[in-house]
Short mmCIF file of C-alpha atoms in Angstrom, two decimals:
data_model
loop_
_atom_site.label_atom_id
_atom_site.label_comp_id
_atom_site.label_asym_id
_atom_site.label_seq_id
_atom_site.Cartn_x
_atom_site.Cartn_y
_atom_site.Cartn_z
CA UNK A 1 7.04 -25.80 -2.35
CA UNK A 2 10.27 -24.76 -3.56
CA UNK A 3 11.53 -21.15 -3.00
CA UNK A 4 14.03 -19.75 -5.37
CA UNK A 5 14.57 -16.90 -2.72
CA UNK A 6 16.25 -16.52 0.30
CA UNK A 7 17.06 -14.22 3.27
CA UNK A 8 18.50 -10.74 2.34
CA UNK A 9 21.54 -10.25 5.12
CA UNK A 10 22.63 -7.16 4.86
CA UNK A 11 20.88 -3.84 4.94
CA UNK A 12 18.64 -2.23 1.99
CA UNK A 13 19.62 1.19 0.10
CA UNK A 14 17.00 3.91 0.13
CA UNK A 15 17.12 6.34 -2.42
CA UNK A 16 17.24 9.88 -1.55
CA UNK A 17 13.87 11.43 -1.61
CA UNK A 18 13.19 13.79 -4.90
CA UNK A 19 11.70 16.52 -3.03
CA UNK A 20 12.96 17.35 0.23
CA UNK A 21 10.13 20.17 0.14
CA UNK A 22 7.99 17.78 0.94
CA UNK A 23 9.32 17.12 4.88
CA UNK A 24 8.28 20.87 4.97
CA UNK A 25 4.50 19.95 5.06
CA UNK A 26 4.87 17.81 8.25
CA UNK A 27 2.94 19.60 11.09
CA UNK A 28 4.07 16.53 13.03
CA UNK A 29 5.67 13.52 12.98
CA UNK A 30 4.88 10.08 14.75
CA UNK A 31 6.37 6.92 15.17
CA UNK A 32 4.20 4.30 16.63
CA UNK A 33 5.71 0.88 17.19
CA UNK A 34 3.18 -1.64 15.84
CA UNK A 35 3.28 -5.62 15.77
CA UNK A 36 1.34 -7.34 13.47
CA UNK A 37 1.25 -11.09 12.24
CA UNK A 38 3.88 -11.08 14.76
CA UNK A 39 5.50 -7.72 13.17
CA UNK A 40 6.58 -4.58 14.39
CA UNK A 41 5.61 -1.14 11.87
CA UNK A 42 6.44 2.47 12.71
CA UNK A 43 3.96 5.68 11.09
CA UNK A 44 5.77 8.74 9.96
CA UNK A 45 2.18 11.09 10.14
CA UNK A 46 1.51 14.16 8.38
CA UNK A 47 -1.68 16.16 8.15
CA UNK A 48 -1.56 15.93 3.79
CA UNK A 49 -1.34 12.51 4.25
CA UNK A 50 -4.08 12.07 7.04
CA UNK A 51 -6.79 11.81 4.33
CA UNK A 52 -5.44 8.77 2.94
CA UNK A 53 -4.95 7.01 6.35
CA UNK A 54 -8.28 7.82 7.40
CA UNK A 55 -10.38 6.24 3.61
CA UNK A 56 -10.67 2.83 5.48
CA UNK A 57 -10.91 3.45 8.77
CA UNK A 58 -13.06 1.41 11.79
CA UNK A 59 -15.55 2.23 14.42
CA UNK A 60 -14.84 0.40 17.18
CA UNK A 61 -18.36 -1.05 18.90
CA UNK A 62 -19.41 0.19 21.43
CA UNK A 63 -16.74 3.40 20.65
CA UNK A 64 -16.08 6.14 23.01
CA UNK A 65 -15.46 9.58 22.99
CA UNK A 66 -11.46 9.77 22.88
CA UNK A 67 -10.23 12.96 24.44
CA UNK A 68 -7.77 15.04 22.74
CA UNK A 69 -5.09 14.82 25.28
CA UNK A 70 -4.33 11.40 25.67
CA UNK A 71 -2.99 12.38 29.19
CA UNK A 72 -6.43 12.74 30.21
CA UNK A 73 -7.04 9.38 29.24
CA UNK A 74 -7.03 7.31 32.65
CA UNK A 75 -5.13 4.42 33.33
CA UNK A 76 -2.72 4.77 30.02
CA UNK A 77 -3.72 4.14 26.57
CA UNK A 78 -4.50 0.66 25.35
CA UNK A 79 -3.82 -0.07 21.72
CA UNK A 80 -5.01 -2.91 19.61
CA UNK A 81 -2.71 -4.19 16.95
CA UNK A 82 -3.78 -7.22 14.73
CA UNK A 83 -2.06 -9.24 12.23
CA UNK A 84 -4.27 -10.38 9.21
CA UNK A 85 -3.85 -13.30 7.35
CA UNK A 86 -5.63 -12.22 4.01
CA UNK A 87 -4.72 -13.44 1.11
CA UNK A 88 -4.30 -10.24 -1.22
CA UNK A 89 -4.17 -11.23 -5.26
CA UNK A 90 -0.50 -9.33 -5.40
CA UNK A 91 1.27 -12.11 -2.58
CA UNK A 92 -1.71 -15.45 -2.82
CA UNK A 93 0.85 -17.41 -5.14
CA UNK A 94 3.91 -16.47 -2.64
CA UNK A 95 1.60 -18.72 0.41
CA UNK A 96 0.74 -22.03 -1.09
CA UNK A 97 -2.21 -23.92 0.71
CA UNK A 98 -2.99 -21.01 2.84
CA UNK A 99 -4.72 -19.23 -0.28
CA UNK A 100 -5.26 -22.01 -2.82
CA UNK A 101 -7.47 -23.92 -0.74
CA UNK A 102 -11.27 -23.15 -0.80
CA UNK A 103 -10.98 -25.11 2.53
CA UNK A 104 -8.88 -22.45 3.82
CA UNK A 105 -10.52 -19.21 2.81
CA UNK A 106 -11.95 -16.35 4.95
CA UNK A 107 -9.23 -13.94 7.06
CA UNK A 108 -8.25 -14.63 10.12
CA UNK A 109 -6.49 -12.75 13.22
CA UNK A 110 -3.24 -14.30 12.76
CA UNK A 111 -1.65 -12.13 15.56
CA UNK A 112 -3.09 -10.46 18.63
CA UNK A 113 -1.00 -7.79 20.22
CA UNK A 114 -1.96 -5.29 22.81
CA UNK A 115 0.16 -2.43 23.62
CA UNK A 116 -0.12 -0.16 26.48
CA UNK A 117 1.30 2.83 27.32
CA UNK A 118 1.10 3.91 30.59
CA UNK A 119 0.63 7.35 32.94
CA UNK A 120 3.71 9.30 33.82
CA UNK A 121 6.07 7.97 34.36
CA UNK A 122 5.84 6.43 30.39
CA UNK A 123 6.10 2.66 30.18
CA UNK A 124 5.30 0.27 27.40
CA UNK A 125 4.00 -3.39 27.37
CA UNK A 126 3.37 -5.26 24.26
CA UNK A 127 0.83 -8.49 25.13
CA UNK A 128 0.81 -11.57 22.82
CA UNK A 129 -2.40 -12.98 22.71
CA UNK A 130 -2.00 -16.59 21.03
CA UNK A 131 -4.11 -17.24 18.22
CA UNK A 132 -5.01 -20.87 19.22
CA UNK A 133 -6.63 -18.92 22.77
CA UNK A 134 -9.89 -20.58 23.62
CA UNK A 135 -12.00 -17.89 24.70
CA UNK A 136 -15.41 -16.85 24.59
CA UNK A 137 -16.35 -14.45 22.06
CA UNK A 138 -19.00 -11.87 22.77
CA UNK A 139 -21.71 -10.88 19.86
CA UNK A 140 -20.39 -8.79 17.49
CA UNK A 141 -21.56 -6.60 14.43
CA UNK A 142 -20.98 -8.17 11.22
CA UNK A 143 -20.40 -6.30 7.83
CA UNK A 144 -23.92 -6.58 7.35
CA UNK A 145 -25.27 -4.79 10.04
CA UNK A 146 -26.46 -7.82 12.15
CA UNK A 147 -25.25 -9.08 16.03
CA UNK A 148 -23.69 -12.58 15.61
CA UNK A 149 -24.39 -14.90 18.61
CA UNK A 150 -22.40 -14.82 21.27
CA UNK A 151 -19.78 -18.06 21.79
CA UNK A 152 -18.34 -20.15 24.77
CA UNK A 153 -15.42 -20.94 23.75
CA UNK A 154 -13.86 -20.66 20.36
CA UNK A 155 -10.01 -19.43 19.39
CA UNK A 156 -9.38 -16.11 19.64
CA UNK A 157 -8.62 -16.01 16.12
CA UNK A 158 -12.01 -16.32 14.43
CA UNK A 159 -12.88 -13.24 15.73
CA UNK A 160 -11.60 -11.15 13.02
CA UNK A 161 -13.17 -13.51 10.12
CA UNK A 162 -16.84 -13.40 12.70
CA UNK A 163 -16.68 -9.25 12.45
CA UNK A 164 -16.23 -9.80 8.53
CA UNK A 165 -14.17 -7.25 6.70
CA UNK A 166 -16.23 -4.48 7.77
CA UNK A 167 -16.20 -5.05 11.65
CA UNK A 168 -13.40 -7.59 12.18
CA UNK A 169 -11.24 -4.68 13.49
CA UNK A 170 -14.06 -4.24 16.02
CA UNK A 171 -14.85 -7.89 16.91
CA UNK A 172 -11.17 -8.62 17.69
CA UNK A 173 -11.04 -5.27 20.28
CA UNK A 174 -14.26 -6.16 21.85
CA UNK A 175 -13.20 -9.86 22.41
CA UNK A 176 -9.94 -8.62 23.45
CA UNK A 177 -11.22 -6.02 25.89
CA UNK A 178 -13.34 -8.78 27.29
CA UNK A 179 -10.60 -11.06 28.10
CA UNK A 180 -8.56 -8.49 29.77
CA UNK A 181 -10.54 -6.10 31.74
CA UNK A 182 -9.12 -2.95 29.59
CA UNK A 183 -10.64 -0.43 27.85
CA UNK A 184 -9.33 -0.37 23.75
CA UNK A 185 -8.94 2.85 22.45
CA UNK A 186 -7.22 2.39 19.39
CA UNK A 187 -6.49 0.14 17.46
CA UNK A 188 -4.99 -1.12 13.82
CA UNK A 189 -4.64 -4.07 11.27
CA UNK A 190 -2.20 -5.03 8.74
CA UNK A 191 -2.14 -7.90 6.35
CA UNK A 192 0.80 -9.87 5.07
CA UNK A 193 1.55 -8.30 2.23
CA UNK A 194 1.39 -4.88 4.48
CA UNK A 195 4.05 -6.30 6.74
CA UNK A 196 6.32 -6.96 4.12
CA UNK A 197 6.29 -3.44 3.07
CA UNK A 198 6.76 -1.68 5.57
CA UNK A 199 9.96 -4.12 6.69
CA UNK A 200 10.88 -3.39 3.66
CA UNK A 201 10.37 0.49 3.94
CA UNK A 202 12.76 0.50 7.48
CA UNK A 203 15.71 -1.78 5.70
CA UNK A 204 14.70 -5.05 7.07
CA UNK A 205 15.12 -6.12 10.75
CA UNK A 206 18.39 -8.15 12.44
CA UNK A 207 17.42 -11.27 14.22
CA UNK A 208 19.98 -13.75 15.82
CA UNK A 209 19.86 -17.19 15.45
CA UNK A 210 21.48 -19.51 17.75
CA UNK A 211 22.04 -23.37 16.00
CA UNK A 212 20.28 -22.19 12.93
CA UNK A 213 16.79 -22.50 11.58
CA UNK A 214 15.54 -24.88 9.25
CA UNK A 215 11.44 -25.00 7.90
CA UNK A 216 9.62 -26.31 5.08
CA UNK A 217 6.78 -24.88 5.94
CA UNK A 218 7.90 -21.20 4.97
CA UNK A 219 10.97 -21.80 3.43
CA UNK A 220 13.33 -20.27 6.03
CA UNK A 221 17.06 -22.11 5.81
CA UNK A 222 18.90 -19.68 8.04
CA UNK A 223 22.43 -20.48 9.54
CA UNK A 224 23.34 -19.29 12.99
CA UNK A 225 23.90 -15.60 13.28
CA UNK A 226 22.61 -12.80 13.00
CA UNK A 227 20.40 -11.84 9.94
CA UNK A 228 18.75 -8.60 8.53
CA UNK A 229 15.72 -10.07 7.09
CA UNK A 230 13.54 -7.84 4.70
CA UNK A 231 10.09 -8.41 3.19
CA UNK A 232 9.09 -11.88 2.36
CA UNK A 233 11.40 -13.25 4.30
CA UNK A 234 11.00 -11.17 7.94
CA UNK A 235 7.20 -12.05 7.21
CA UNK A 236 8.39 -15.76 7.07
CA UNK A 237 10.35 -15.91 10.10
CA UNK A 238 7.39 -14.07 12.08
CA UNK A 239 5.30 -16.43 10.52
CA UNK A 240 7.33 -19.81 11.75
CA UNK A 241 5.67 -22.46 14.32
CA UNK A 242 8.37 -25.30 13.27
CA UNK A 243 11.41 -23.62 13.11
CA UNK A 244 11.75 -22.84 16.85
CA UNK A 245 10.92 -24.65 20.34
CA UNK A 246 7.98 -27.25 20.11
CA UNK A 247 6.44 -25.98 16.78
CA UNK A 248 3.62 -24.42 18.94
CA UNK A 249 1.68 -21.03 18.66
CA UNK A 250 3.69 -20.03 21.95
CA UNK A 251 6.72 -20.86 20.31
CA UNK A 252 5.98 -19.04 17.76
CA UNK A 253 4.92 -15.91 19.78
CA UNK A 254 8.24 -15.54 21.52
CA UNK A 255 10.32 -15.80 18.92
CA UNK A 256 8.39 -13.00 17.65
CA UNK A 257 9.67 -10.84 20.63
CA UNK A 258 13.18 -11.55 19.42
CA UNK A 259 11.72 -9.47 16.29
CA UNK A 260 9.73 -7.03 17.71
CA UNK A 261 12.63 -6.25 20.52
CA UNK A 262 15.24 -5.37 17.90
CA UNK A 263 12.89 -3.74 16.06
CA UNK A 264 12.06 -0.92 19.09
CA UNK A 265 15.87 -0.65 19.42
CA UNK A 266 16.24 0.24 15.10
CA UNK A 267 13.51 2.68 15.64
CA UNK A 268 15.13 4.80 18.38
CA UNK A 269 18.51 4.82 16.73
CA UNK A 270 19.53 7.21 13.90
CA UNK A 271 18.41 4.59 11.10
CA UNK A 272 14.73 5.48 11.18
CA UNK A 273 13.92 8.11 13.46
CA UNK A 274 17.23 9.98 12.76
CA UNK A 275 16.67 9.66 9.24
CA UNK A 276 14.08 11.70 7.29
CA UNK A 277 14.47 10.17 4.53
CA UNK A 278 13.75 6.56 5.97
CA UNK A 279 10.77 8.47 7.75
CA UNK A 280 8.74 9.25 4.52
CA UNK A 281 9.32 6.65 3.19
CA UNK A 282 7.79 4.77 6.27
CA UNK A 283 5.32 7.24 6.49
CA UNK A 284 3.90 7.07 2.75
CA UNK A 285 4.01 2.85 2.64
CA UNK A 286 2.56 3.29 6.29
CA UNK A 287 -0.34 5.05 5.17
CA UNK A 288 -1.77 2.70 2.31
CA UNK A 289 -1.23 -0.30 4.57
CA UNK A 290 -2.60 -0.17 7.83
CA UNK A 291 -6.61 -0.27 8.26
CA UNK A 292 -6.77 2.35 11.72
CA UNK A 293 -9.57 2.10 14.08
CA UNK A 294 -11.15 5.83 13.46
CA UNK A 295 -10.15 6.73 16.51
CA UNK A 296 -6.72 6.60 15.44
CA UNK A 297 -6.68 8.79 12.54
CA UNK A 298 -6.47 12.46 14.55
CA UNK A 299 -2.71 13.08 13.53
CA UNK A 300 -2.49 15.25 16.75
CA UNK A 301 -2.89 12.42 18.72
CA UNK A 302 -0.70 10.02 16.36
CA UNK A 303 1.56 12.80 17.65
CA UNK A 304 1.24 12.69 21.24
CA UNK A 305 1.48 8.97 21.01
CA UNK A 306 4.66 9.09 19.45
CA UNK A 307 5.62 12.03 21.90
CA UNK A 308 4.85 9.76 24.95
CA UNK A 309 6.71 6.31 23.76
CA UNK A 310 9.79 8.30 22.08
CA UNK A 311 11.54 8.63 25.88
CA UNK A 312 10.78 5.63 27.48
CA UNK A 313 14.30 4.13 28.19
CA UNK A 314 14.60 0.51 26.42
CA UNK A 315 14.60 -1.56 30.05
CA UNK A 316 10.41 -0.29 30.24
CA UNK A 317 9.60 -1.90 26.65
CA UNK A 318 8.57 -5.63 27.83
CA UNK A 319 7.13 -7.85 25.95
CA UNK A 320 5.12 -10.21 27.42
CA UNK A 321 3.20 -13.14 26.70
CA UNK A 322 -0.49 -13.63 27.62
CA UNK A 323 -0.36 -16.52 30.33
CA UNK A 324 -2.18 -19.65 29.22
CA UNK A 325 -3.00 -23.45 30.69
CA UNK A 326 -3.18 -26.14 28.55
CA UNK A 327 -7.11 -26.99 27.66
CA UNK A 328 -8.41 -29.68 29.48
CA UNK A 329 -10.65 -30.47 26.41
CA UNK A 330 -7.94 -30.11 23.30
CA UNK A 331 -4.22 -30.76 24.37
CA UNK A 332 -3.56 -28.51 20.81
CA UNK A 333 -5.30 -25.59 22.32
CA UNK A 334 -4.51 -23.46 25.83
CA UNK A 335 -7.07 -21.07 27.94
CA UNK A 336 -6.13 -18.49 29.85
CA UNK A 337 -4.24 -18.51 33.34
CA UNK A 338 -6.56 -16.05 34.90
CA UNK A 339 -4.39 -16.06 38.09
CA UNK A 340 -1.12 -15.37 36.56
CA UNK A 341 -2.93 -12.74 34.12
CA UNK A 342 -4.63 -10.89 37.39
CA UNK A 343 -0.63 -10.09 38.45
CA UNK A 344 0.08 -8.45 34.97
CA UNK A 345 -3.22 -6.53 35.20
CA UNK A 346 -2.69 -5.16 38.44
CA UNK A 347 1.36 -4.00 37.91
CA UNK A 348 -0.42 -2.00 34.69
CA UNK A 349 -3.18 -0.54 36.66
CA UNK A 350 -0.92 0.44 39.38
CA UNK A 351 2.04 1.67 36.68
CA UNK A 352 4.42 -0.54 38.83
CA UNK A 353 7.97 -1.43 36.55
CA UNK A 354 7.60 -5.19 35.67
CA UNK A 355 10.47 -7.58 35.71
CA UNK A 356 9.51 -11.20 33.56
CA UNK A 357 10.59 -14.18 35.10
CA UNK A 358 12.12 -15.62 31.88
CA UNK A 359 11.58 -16.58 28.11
CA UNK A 360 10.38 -19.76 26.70
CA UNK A 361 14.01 -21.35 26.98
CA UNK A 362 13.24 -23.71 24.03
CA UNK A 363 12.37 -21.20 21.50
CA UNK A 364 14.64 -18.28 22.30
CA UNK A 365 18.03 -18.00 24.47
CA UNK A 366 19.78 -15.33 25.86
CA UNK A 367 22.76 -13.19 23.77
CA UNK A 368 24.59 -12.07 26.29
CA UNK A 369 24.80 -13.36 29.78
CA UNK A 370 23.19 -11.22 32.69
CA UNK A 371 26.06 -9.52 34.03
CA UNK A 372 26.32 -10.25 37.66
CA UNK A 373 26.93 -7.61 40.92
CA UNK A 374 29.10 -9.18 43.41
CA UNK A 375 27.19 -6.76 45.89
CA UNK A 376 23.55 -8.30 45.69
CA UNK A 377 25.12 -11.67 45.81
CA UNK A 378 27.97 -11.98 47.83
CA UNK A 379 25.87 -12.96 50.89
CA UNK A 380 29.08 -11.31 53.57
CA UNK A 381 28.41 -7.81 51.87
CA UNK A 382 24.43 -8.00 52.26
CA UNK A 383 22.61 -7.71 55.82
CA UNK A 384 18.89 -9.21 55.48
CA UNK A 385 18.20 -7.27 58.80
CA UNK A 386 18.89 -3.85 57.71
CA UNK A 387 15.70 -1.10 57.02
CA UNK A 388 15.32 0.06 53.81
CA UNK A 389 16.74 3.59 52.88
CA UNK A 390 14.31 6.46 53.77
CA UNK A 391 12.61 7.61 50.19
CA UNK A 392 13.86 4.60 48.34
CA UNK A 393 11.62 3.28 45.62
CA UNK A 394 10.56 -0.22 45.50
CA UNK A 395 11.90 -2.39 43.02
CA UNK A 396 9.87 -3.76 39.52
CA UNK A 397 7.34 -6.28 40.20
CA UNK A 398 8.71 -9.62 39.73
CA UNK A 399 5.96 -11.47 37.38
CA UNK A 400 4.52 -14.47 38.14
CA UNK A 401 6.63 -17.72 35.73
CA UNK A 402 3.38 -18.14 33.69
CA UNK A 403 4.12 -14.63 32.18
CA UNK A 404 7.24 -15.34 29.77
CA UNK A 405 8.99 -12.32 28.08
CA UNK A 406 11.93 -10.21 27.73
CA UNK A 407 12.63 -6.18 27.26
CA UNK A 408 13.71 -4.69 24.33
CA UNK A 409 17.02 -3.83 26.37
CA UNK A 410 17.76 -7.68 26.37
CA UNK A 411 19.54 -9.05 23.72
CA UNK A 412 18.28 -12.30 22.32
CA UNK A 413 18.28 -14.98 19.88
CA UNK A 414 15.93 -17.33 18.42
CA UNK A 415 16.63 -20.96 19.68
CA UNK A 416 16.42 -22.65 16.13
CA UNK A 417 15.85 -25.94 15.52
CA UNK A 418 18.69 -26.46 13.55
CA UNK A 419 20.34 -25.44 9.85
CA UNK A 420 20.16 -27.95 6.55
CA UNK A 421 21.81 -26.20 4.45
#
């Protein structure tokens, strides 16, 4: 299909708010980093807006008691966020096939993320969870009221679409929770057309492209360089399985980090958070697109969430992705690599700083070289034999290769497959 449109590159103008009076309401103010359908969202809360946040909210199955300190909550806070791939009226004509095509209908989990913040000292990991993961899939409660049966193996992503529009919120933490061993808390959804808006809301997002990026599929004709894509378009390049590495779900999800780590680094500059007027903004397009678990909705602890993420320095933001084997019985689908996975587990249980062994080389590449200390490598200034420095702390844990990522301190670029234009 032919797209008149293409990438904005340069940054949006925001007009001035009307009524500065109105920043005098906030009691608080929150900014929770959120990535959905492979996007990243931030929540500017207030307690006159709280009402509108909380109209569509989810109970999580099986739901417990959240306490109002989320330092009392042990072993960090896990949040849920999923990308939705529903086709809303206002943005159906803008997706071809996707939402023409009675064969195609229902909403599915088209993204899978799983952050979690953890004790003192604060760290963040974002978890990609592919959505072509063959898992089993426990029974959930549909929109009706009724348990669905419990399955084998199925992809992760039918999960949302087996909870219906009710409980898909739900279905998607449960299997989630199942599959890693941790304990959900929160979590949210956003649709497509939610994404755009609130990319829209921050001034779009700049992503680097090394050799350019060419595919039909969504459109996207980018040369190399860096871009500040907005709306449609950052929705597109999230979106994009043939544009980068081997036109695979995992490709997809690591170019996704090249996204979601230059979106942490907007956020803690003076664009958004130093802004106000970027805030509400945020805050207001924030709060009549994202579907919160109803656990989420307290705006004191939207607060303290905020409150615990806004320090952590930009080396302890990793984003990884879930480790996976290719299926023995469908070379198009992977399981998980329970092994690998164990490692990442056990670094977050034991709040240990995690180092990733490396990205997915053929779908994103490096920026900037790692700089390199003579000191650790010039083998005549280092003595294997000598002890360790009395009260020295132990380096990060050095992931197993399975478990492919990169901080939001790195600088990276998406390893197109080349530019036709």
């Amino acid at each position: 299909m032919t797209r008149s449109r293409r990438p904005v590159a340069g940054h949006g103008q925001l007009r001035r708010p009307t009524a500065w009076s109105q920043l005098m309401k906030m009691l608080g103010i929150t900014a929770i980093v959120v990535l959905v359908s492979g996007v990243a969202v931030a929540s500017y809360v207030a307690y006159d807006l709280g009402t509108t946040f909380s109209a569509n909210a989810v109970a999580l199955d099986g739901e417990k008691s959240v306490p109002p300190d989320i330092g009392a909550i042990k072993g960090g806070v896990n949040m849920l966020l999923v990308g939705s791939d529903a086709c809303e009226p206002e943005f159906s004509a803008e997706f071809g096939d996707r939402c023409s095509d009675p064969e195609n209908a229902g909403e599915r989990n088209d993204t899978n993320l799983l952050l979690h913040i953890s004790d003192t000292p604060r760290r963040v990991t974002v978890i990609t969870f592919p959505r072509d993961l063959m898992v089993p899939i426990p029974s959930c409660t549909d929109s009706d009221g009724n348990a669905t049966s419990e399955m084998s193996k199925q992809p992760i992503n039918v999960t949302l679409e087996t909870g219906g529009p009710k409980n898909g919120l739900a279905c998607v933490a449960r299997t989630i929770s199942k599959v890693s061993g941790l304990d959900i808390q929160f979590a949210a959804k956003v649709t497509w057309g939610g994404v755009m808006k609130i990319t829209d809301a921050i001034g779009g997002v700049d992503v680097c492209i090394a050799n350019g990026m060419s595919d039909p599929d969504t459109g996207l004709e980018l040369p190399a360089g860096t871009h500040t894509l907005q709306g449609y378009w950052a929705l597109q390049f999230l979106r994009t399985r043939h544009g980068v590495g081997d036109g695979s779900d995992l490709g997809r999800g690591s170019n996704q980090q090249v996204y979601m780590s230059s979106l942490a680094r907007k956020m803690v500059s003076g664009q958004v958070l130093g802004n106000p007027a970027v805030l509400l903004k945020l805050a207001n397009t924030v709060m009549s697109n994202v579907t919160p678990s109803t656990t989420l909705t307290s705006p004191s602890l939207l607060v303290q969430i905020a409150l615990a993420m806004k320090d952590v320095p930009l080396d302890q933001i990793n984003f990884v992705n879930y480790p996976v084997l290719t299926d023995p019985d469908n070379p198009n689908k992977v399981v998980p690599d329970t092994d690998s996975a164990d490692q990442l587990w056990a670094a977050l249980a034991a709040n240990q700083a995690i180092q990733v062994a490396g990205q997915r080389d053929d779908a994103v590449v490096s920026a900037t070289p790692t700089p390199t200390d003579p000191a650790t490598t010039d083998p005549a200034t280092t003595d294997p034999s000598a002890a360790p420095t009395p009260g020295a702390t132990s380096g990060p844990v050095q992931l197993p290769k399975n478990v492919s990522g990169q901080s939001a301190a790195q600088q990276t670029c998406s390893n197109g497959n080349g530019y036709n234009g």
